C-alpha atoms as an extended CHARMM CRD file, in Angstrom:
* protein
*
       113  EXT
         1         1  UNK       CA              6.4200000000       -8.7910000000      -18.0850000000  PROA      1               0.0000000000
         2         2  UNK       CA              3.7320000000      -10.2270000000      -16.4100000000  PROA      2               0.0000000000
         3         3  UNK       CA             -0.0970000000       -8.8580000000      -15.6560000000  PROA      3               0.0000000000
         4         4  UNK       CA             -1.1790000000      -10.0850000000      -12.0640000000  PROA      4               0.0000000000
         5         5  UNK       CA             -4.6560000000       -9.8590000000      -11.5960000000  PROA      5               0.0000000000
         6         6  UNK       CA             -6.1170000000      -10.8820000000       -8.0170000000  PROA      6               0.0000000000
         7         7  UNK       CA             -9.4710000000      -10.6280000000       -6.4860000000  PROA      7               0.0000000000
         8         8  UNK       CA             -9.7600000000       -9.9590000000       -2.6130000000  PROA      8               0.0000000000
         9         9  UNK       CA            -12.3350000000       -8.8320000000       -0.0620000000  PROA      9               0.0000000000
        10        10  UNK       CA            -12.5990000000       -5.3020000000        0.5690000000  PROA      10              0.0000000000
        11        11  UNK       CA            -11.5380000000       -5.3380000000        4.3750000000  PROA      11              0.0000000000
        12        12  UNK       CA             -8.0290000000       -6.6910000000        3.3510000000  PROA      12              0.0000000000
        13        13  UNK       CA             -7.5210000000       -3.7520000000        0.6050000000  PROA      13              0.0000000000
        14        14  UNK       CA             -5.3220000000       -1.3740000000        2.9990000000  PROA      14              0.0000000000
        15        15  UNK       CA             -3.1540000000       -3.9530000000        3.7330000000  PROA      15              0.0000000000
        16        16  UNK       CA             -2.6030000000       -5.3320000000        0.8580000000  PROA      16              0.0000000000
        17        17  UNK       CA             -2.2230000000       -1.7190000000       -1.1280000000  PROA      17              0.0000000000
        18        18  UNK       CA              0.2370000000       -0.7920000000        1.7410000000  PROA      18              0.0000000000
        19        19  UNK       CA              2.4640000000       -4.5240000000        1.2510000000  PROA      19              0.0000000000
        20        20  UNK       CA              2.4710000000       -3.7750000000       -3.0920000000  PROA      20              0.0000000000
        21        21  UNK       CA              3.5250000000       -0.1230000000       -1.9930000000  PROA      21              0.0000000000
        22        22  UNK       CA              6.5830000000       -1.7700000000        0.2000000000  PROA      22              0.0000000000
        23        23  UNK       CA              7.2670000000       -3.9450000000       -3.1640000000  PROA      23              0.0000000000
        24        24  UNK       CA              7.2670000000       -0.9260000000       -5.2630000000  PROA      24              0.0000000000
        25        25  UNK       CA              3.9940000000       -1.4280000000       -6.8310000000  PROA      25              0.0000000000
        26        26  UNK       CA              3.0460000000        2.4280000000       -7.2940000000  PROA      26              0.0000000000
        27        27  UNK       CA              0.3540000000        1.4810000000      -10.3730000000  PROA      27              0.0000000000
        28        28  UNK       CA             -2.4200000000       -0.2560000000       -9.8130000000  PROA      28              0.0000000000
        29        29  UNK       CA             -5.8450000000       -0.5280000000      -11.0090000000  PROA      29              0.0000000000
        30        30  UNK       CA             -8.5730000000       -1.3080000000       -8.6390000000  PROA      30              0.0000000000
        31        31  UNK       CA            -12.2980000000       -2.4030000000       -9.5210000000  PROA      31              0.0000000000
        32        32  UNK       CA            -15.1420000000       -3.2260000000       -7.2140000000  PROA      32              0.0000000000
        33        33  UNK       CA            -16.6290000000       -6.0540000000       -8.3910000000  PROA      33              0.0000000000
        34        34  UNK       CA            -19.1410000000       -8.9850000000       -6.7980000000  PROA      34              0.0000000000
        35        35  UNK       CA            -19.0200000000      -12.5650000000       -7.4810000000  PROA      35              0.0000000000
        36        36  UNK       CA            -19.8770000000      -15.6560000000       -6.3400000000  PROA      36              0.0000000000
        37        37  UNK       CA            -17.9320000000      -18.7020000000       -5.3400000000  PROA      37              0.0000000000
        38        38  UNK       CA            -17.4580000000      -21.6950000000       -2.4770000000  PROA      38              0.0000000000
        39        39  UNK       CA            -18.4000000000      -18.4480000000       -0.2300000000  PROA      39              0.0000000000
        40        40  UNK       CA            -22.1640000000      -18.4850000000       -1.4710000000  PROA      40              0.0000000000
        41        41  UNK       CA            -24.6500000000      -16.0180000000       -0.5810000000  PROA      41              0.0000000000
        42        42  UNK       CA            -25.7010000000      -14.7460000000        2.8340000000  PROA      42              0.0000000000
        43        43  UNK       CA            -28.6820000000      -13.3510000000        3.9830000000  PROA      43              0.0000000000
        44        44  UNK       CA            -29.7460000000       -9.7230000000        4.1360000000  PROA      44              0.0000000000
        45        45  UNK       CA            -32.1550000000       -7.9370000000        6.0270000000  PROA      45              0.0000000000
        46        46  UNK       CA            -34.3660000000       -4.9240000000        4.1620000000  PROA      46              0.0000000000
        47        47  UNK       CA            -37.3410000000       -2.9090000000        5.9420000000  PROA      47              0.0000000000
        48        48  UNK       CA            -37.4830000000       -6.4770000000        8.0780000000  PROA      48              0.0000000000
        49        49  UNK       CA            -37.4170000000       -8.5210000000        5.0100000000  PROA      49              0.0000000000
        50        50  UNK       CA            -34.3570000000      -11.3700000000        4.6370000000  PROA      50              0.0000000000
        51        51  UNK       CA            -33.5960000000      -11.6960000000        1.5840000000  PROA      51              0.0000000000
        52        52  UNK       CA            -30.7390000000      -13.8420000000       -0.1120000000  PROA      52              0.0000000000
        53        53  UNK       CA            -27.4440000000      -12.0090000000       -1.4660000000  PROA      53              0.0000000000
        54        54  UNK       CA            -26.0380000000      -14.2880000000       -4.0990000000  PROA      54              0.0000000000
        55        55  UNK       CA            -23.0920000000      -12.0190000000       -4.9950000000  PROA      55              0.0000000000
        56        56  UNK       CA            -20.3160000000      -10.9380000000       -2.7140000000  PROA      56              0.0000000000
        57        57  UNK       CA            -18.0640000000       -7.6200000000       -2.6050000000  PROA      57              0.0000000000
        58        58  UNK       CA            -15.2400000000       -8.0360000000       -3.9480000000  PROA      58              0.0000000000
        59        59  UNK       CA            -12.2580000000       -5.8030000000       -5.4720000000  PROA      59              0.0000000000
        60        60  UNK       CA            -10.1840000000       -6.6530000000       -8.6510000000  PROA      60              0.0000000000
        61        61  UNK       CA             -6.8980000000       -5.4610000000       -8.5540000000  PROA      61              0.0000000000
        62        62  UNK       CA             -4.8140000000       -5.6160000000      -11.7820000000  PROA      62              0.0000000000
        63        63  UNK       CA             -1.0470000000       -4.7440000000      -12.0140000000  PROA      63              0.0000000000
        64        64  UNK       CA              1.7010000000       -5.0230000000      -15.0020000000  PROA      64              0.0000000000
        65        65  UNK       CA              4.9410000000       -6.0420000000      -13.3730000000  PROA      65              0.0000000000
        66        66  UNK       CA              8.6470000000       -7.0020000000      -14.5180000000  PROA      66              0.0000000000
        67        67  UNK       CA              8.9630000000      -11.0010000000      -14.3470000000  PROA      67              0.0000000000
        68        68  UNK       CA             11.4750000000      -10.7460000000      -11.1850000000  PROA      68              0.0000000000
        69        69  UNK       CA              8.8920000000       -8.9780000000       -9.0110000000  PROA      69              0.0000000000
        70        70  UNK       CA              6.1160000000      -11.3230000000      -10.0900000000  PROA      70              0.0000000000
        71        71  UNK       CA              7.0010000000      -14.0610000000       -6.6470000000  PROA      71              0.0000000000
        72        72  UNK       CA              7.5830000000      -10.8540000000       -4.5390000000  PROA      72              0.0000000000
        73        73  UNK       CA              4.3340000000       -9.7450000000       -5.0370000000  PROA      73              0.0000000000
        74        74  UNK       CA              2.5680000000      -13.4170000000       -5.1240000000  PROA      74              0.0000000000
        75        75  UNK       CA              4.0290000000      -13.6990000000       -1.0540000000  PROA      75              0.0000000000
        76        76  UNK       CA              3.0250000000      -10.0340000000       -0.7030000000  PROA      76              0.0000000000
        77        77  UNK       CA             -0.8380000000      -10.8420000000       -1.6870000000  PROA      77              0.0000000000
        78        78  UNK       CA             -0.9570000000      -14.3700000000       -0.0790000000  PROA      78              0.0000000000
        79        79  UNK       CA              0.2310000000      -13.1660000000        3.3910000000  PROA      79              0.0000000000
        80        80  UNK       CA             -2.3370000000       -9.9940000000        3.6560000000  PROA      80              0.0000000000
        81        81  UNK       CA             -5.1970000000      -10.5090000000        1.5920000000  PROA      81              0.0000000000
        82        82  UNK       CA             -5.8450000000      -14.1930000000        3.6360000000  PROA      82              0.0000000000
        83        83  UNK       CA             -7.9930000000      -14.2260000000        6.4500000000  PROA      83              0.0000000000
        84        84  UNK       CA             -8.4560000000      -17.9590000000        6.9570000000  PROA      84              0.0000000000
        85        85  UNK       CA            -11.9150000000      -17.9790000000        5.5560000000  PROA      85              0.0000000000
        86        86  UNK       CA            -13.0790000000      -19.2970000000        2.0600000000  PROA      86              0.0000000000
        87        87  UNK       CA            -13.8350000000      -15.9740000000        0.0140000000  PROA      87              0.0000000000
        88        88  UNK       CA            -10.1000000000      -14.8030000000        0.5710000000  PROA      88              0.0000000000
        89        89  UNK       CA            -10.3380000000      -14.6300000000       -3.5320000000  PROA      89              0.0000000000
        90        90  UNK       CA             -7.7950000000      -15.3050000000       -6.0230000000  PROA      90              0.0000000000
        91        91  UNK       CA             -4.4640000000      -14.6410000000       -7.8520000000  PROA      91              0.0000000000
        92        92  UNK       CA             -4.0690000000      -15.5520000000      -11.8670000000  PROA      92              0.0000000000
        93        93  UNK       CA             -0.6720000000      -14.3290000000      -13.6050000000  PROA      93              0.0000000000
        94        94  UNK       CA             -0.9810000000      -13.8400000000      -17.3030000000  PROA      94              0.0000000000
        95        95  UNK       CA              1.8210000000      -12.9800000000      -19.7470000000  PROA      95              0.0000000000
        96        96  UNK       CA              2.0350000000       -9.3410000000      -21.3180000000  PROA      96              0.0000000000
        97        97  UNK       CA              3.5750000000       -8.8790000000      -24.3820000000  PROA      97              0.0000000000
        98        98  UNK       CA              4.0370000000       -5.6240000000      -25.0140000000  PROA      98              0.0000000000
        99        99  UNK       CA              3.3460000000       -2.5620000000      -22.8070000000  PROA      99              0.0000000000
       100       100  UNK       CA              3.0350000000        0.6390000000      -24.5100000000  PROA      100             0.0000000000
       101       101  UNK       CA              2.5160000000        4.7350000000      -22.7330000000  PROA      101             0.0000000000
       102       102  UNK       CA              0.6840000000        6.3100000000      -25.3930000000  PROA      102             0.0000000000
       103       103  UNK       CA              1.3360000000       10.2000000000      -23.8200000000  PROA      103             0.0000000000
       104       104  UNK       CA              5.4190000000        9.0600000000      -24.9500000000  PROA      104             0.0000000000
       105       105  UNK       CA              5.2100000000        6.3280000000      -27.3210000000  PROA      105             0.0000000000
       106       106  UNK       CA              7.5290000000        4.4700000000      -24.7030000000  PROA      106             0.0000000000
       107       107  UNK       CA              7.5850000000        0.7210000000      -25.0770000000  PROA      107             0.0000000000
       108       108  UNK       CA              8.7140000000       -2.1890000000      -22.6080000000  PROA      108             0.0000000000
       109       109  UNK       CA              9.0760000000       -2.4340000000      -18.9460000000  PROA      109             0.0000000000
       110       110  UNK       CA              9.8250000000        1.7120000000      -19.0040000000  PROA      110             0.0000000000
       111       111  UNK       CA              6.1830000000        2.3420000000      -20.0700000000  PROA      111             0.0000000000
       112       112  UNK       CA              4.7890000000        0.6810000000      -16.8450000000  PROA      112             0.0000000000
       113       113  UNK       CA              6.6190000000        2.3900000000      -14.1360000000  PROA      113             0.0000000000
């Protein structure tokens, strides 16, 4: 099993949740986050003031997938979460060892889905 983590802008989310859907992805976990990258900050305005936002929206969406979905799910991400522009975010795959339900005491690939 692997554990895909990726990190895209919030206007892309629909899409993207719709394309996982399509793959079969029915859990996910979805954080709004900020960071900072190549993107940089942009400037706000406030009551007429500009001021400098270092940190941009972002959301963090982590799945736990079996190992022959994992390239499925790569295209999936890489075709609708890309706009064009630097900020598009990222995609990091990390190994899970063990994946455990607690409510059944289920183990494996069974306790994800």
């Amino acid at each position: 099993m692997k554990k895909i983590e990726t990190i895209i802008r919030p206007s892309v989310f629909a899409d993207v949740r719709q394309a996982l859907a399509l793959e079969g992805i029915d859990g996910l976990t979805v954080t709004e986050i900020a960071g900072i990258g190549k993107q940089e900050g942009r400037v706000g305005l406030f009551r007429g003031n500009a001021y400098t936002m270092e940190f941009s929206p972002k959301l963090k969406l982590e799945m736990v997938v079996e190992d022959n979905k994992v390239e499925d799910i790569i295209e999936a991400l890489l075709q609708y979460a890309s706009t064009g522009q630097v900020g598009d975010g990222k995609i990091f795959i990390l190994p899970v060892e063990e994946a455990i339900r607690i409510r059944t005491r289920e183990r494996g690939a069974i306790a994800v889905g």
